[in-house]
Short mmCIF file of C-alpha atoms in Angstrom, two decimals:
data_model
loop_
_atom_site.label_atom_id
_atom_site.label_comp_id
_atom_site.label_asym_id
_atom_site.label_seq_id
_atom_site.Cartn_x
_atom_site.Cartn_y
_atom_site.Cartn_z
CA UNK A 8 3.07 256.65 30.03
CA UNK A 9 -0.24 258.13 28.15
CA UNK A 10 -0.65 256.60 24.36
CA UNK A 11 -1.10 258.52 21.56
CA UNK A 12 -2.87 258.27 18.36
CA UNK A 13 -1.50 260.49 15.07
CA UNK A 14 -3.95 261.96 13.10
CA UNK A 15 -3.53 263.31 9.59
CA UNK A 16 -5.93 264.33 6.66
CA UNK A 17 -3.89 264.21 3.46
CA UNK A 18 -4.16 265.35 -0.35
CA UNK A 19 -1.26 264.75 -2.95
CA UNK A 20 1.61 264.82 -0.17
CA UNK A 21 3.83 262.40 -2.01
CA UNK A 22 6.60 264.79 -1.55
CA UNK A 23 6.37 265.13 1.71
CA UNK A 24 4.38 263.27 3.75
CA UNK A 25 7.29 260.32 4.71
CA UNK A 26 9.42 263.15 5.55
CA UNK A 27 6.65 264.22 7.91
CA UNK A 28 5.91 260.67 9.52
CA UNK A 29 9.59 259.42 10.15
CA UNK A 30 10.49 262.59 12.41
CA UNK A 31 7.11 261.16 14.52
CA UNK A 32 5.91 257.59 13.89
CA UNK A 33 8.14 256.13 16.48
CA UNK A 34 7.13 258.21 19.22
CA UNK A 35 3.20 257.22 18.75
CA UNK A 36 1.15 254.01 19.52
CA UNK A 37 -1.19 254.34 16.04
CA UNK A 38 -1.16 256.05 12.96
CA UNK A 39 -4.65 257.26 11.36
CA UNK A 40 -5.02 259.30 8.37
CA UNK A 41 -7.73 260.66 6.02
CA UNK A 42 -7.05 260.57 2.45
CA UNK A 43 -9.52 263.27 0.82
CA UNK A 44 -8.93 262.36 -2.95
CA UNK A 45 -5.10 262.14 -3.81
CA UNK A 46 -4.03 261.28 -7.35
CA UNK A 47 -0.53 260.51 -6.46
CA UNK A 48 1.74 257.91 -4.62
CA UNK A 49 0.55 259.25 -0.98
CA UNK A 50 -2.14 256.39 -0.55
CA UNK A 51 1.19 253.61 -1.00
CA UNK A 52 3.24 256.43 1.08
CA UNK A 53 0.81 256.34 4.31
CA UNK A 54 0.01 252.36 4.05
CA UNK A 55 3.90 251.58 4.57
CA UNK A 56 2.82 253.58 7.94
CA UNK A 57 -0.25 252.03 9.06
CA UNK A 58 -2.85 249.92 7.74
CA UNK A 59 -5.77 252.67 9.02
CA UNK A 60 -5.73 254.73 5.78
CA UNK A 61 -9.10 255.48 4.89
CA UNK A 62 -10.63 257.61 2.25
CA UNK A 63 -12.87 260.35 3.23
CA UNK A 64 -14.51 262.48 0.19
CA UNK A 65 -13.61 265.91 0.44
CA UNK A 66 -16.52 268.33 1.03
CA UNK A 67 -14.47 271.60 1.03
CA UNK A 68 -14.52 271.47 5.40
CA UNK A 69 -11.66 270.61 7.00
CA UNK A 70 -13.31 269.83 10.42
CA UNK A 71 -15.52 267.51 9.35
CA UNK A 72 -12.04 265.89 7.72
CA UNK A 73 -10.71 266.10 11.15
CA UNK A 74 -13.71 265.14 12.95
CA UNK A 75 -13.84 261.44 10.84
CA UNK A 76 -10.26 261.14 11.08
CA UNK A 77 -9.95 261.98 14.80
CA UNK A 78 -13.56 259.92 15.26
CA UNK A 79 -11.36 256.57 13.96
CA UNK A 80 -8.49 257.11 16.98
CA UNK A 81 -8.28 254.55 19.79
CA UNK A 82 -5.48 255.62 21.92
CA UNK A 83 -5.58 257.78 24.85
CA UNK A 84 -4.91 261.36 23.13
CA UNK A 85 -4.30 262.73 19.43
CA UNK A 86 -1.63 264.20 17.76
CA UNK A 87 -2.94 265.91 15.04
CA UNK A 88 -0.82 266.79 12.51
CA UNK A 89 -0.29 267.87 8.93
CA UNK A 90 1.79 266.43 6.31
CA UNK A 91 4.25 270.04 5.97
CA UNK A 92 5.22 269.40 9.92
CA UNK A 93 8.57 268.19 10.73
CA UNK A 94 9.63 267.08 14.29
CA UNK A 95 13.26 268.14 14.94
CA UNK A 96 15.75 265.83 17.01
CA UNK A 97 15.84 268.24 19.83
CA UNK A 98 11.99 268.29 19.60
CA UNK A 99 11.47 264.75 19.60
CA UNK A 100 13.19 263.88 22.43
CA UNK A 101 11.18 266.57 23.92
CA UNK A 102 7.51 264.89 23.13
CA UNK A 103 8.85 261.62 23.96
CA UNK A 104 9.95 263.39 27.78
CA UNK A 105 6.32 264.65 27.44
CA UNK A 106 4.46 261.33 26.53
CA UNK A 107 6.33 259.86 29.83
CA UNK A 108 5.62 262.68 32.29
CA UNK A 109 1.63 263.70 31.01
CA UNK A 110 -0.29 264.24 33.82
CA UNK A 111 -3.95 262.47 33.31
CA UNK A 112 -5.71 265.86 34.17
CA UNK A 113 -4.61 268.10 31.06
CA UNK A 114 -6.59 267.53 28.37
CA UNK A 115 -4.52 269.59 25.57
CA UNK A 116 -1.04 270.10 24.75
CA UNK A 117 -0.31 273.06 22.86
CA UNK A 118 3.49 273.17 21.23
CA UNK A 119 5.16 276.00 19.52
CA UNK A 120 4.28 275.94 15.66
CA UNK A 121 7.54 277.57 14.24
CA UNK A 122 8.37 278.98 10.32
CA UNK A 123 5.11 280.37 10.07
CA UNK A 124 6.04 283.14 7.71
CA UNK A 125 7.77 281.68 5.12
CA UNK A 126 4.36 281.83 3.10
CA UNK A 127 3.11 283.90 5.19
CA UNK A 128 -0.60 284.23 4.70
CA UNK A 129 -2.62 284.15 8.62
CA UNK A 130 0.07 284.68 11.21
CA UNK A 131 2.12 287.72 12.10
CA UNK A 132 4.18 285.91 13.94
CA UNK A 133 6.77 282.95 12.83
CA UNK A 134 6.66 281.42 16.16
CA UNK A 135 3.14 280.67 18.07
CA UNK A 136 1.48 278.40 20.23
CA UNK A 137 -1.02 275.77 18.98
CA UNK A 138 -3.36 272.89 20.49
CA UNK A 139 -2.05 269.94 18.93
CA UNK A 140 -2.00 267.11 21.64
CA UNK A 141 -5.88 266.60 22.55
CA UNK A 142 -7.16 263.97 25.09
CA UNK A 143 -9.62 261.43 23.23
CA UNK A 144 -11.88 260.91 26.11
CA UNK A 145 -12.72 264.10 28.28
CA UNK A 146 -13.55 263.37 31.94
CA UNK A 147 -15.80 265.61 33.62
CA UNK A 148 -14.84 267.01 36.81
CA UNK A 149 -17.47 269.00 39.40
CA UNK A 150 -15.86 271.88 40.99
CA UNK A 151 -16.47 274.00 44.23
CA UNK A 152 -17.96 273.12 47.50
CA UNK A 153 -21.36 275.12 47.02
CA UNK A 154 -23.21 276.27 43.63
CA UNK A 155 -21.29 273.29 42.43
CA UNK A 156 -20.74 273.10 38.94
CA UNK A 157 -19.06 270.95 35.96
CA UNK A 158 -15.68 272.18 35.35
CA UNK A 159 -16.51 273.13 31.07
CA UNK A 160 -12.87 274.70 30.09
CA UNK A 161 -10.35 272.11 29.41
CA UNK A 162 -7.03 271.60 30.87
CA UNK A 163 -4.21 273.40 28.67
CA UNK A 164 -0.31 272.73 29.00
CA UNK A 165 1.89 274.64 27.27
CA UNK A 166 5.01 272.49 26.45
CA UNK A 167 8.33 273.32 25.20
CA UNK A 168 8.20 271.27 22.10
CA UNK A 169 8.16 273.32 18.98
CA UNK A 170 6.59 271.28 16.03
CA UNK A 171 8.28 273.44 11.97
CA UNK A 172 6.20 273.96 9.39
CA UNK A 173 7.42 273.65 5.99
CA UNK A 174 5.29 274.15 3.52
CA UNK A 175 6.34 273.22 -0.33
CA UNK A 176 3.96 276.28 -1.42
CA UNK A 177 1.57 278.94 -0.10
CA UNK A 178 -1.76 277.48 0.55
CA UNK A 179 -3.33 281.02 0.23
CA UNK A 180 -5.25 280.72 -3.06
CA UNK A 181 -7.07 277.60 -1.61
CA UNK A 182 -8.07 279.09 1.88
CA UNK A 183 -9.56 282.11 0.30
CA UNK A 184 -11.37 280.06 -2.18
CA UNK A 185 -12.68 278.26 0.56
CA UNK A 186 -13.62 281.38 2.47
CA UNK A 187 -15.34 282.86 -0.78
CA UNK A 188 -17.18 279.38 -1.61
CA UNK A 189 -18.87 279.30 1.82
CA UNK A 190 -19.99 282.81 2.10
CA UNK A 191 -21.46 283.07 -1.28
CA UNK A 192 -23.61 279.71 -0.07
CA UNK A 193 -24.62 281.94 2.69
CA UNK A 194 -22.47 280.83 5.71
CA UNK A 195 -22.08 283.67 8.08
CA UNK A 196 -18.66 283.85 9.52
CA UNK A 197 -18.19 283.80 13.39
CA UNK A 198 -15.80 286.17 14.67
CA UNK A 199 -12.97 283.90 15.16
CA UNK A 200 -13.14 283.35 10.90
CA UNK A 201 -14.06 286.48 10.05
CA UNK A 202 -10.62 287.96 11.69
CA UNK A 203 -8.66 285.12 9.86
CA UNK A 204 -10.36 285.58 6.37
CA UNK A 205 -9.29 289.30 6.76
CA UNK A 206 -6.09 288.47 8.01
CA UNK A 207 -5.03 285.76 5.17
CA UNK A 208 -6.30 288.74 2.36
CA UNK A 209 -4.15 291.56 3.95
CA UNK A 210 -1.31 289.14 4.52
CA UNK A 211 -1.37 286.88 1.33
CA UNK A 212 -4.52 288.34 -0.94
CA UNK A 213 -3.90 289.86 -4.48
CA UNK A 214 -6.75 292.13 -6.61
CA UNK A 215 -8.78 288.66 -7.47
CA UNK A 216 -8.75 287.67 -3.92
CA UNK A 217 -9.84 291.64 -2.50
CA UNK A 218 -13.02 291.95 -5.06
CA UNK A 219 -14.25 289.02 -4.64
CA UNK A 220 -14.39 289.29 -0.60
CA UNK A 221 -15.75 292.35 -1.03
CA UNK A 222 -19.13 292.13 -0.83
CA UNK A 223 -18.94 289.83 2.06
CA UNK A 224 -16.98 292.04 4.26
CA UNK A 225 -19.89 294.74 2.98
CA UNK A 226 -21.91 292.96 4.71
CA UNK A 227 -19.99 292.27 7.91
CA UNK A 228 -19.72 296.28 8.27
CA UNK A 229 -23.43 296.65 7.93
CA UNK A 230 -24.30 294.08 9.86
CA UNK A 231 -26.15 295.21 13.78
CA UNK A 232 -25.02 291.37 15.04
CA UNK A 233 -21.12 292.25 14.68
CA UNK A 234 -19.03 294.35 17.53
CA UNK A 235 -16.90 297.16 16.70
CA UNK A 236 -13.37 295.15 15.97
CA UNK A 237 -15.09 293.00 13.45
CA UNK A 238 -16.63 295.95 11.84
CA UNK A 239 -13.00 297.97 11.94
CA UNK A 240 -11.28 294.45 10.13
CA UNK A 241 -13.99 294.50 7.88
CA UNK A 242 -13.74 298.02 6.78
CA UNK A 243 -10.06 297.38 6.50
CA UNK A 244 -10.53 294.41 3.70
CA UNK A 245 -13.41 296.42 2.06
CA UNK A 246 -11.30 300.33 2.02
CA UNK A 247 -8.66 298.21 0.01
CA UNK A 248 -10.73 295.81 -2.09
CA UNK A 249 -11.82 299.83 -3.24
CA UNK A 250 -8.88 301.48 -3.74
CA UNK A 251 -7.44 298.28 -6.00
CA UNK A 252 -10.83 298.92 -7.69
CA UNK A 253 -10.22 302.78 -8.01
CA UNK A 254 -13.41 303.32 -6.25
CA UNK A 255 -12.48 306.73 -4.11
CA UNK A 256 -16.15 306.98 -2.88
CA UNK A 257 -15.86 303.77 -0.90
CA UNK A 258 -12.66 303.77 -0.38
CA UNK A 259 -13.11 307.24 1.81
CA UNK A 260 -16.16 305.54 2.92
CA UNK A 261 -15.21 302.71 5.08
CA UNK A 262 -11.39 304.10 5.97
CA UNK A 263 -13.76 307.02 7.16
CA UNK A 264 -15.63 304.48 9.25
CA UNK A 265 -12.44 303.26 10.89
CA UNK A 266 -11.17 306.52 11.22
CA UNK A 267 -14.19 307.87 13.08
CA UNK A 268 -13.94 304.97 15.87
CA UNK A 269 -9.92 304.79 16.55
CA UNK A 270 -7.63 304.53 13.59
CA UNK A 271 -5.61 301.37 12.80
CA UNK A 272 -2.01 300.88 11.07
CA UNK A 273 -4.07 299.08 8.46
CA UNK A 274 -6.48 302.09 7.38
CA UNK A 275 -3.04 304.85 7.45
CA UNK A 276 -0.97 302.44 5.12
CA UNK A 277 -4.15 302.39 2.81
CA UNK A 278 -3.98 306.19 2.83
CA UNK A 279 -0.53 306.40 1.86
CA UNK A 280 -0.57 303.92 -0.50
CA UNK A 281 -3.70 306.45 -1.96
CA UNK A 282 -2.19 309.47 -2.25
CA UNK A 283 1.29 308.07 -3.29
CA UNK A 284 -0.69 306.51 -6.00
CA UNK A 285 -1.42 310.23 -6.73
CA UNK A 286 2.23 310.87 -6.29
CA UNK A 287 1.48 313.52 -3.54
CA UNK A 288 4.36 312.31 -1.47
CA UNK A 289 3.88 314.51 0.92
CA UNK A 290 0.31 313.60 2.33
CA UNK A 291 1.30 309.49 1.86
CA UNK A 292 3.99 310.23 4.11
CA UNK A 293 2.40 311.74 6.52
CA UNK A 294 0.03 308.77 6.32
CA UNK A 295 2.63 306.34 6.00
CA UNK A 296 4.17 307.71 9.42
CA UNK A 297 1.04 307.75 11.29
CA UNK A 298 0.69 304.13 10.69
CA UNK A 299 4.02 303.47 12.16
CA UNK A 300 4.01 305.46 15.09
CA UNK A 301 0.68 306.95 16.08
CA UNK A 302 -1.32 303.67 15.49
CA UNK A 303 -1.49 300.38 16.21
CA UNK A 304 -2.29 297.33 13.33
CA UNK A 305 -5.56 295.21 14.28
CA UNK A 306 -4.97 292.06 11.83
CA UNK A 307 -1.37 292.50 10.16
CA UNK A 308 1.68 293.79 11.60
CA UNK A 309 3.30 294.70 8.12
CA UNK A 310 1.09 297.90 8.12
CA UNK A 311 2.37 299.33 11.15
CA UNK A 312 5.97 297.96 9.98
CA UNK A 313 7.39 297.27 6.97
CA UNK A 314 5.12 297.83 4.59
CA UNK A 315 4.40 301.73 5.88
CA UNK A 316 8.20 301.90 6.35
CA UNK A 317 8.85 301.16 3.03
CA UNK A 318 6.17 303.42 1.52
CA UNK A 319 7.89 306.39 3.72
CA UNK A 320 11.58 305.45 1.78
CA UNK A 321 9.78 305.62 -1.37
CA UNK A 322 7.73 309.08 -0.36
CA UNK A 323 11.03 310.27 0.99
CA UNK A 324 12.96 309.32 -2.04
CA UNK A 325 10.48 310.72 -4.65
CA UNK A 326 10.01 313.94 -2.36
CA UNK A 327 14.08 314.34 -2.96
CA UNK A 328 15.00 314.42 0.88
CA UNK A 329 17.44 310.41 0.61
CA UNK A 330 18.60 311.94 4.40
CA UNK A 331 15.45 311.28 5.83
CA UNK A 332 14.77 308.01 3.71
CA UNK A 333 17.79 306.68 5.01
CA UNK A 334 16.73 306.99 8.51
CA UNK A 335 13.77 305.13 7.53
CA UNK A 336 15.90 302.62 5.64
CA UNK A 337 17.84 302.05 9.35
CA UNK A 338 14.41 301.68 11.23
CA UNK A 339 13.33 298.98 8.73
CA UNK A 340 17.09 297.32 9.16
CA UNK A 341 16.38 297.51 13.40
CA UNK A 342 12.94 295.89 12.65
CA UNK A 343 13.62 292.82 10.12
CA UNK A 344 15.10 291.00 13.20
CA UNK A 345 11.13 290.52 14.10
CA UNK A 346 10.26 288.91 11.36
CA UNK A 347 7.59 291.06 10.10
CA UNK A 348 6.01 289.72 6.31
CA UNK A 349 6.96 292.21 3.33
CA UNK A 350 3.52 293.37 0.58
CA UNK A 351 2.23 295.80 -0.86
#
């Protein structure tokens, strides 16, 4: 049987965080956590846990949170986990089969993170698969019998344990605070958090959020060091930062810029939601459908779902043909099955 070592960064989790360790404490051999500045009762919370609660000043970067936390473990893996998780009955039972069975040679575990959309803000998807078991000590392994070489990519198991998340409120306003802080102190985004900064504003951004990205995702669609899908997501964030703003010139700009390479759900929905702003129903619907059915979304499934379908109900409604918004009405019914997040 492998040990395992819990690791947590925490900030004002009083309501929560006991909730969080007594679906999991049992099933680990040591409980570590971060505290990055809490004003509340979650230092006297995680101490009836474990006496390795230590206080780490937060620096606005959650990996180097992680790193001191995770740099403090002693057991044979880490859990890593955050105070909104919540270990089911059925689940737990499953990590404890998995803590027995763990074969020495995987190095991560990833389980199902589930309830992702209740505030939804970077995931299209309320059920997806995360790394959250991780092997404290990587061996190194050489591989083939000539041009020999260190094996480099890790192990990865993909177990059947599904870990919910249930947040008290949306986190949204913080992340994309964070994102803004760090690129206005010059921190170019890799591609990985570029995608997810776009993502988190079309999914969870308001007007604040748009204008003040802006500029940054200016820069990502000028910029010669980017490939074409970072330079589609960031004309995406920057065609709506300008139609919130009411500037048309940009607005046909960079949707024009999309449009010219291989149009997205995202760009169409912006169109509609253009011209319906206009109330020319006819042209957002035609805009609205093509984002439906003759594209394909590139960072949030809403614009080739709900969002465009419910832009064509209110086109169709407007345009005084409620036959052909009820149809529409239907498809959205046959689609909320999938889960898809609602906004406008």
């Amino acid at each position: 049987m492998v040990t395992i070592s819990l690791c947590m960064i925490v900030k004002n989790e009083e309501k929560i965080l006991e909730r969080c360790l007594d679906s999991v404490a049992d099933l680990v051999d040591e409980i570590v956590i971060a505290d990055t500045g809490s004003t509340d009762a979650t230092r006297e919370i995680a101490k009836r846990y474990t006496e390795k609660v230590y206080d780490f000043p937060w620096t606005d970067d959650f990996s180097a949170a992680r790193n001191f936390v995770f740099s403090r473990a002693t057991q044979e893996y880490i859990y890593s986990a955050d105070a909104d998780e919540v270990v089911s009955p059925e689940n737990r039972e499953r990590f404890r089969r998995l803590k027995e069975t763990l074969l020495p040679e995987i190095e991560i575990v990833q389980m199902k993170y589930a309830n992702q959309l209740q505030f939804g803000t970077v995931y299209n998807f309320d059920e997806e698969y995360r790394p959250k078991l991780f092997k404290r000590k990587r061996d190194f392994v050489w591989e083939a019998p000539i041009h020999e070489t260190v094996r480099l990519e890790p192990v990865v198991y993909d177990s059947d344990i599904v870990i919910t998340h249930l947040p008290g409120e949306s986190h949204a306003k913080r992340d994309l605070a964070n994102f803004h802080k760090h690129c206005q102190e010059g921190y170019r985004l890799p591609k990985r958090l570029l995608g997810l900064y776009a993502r988190e504003l079309l999914l969870a951004g308001d007007e604040e959020d748009f204008l003040q990205a802006a500029e940054t995702f200016m820069e990502a669609a000028a910029d010669n060091g980017r490939d074409g899908e970072e330079m589609a997501q960031a004309c995406c964030v920057v065609a709506k930062a300008a139609r919130l703003a009411g500037d048309t010139v940009n607005f046909f700009k960079y949707a024009c810029k999309v449009i010219a390479q291989e149009a997205c759900s995202e760009i169409c929905c912006e169109m509609g939601h253009f011209y319906e702003a206009l109330s020319d129903w006819e042209e957002a619907a035609v805009w609205y459908y093509n984002a439906v059915y003759e594209t394909q979304p590139i960072l949030a499934l809403q614009a080739g779902g709900r969002e465009s379908l419910e832009g064509l109900i209110r086109c169709y409604e407007a345009y005084g043909c409620p036959e052909q918004a009820e149809i529409y009405r239907e498809e959205l019914r046959n689609r909320g099955a999938a889960g898809e997040g609602a906004g406008r």
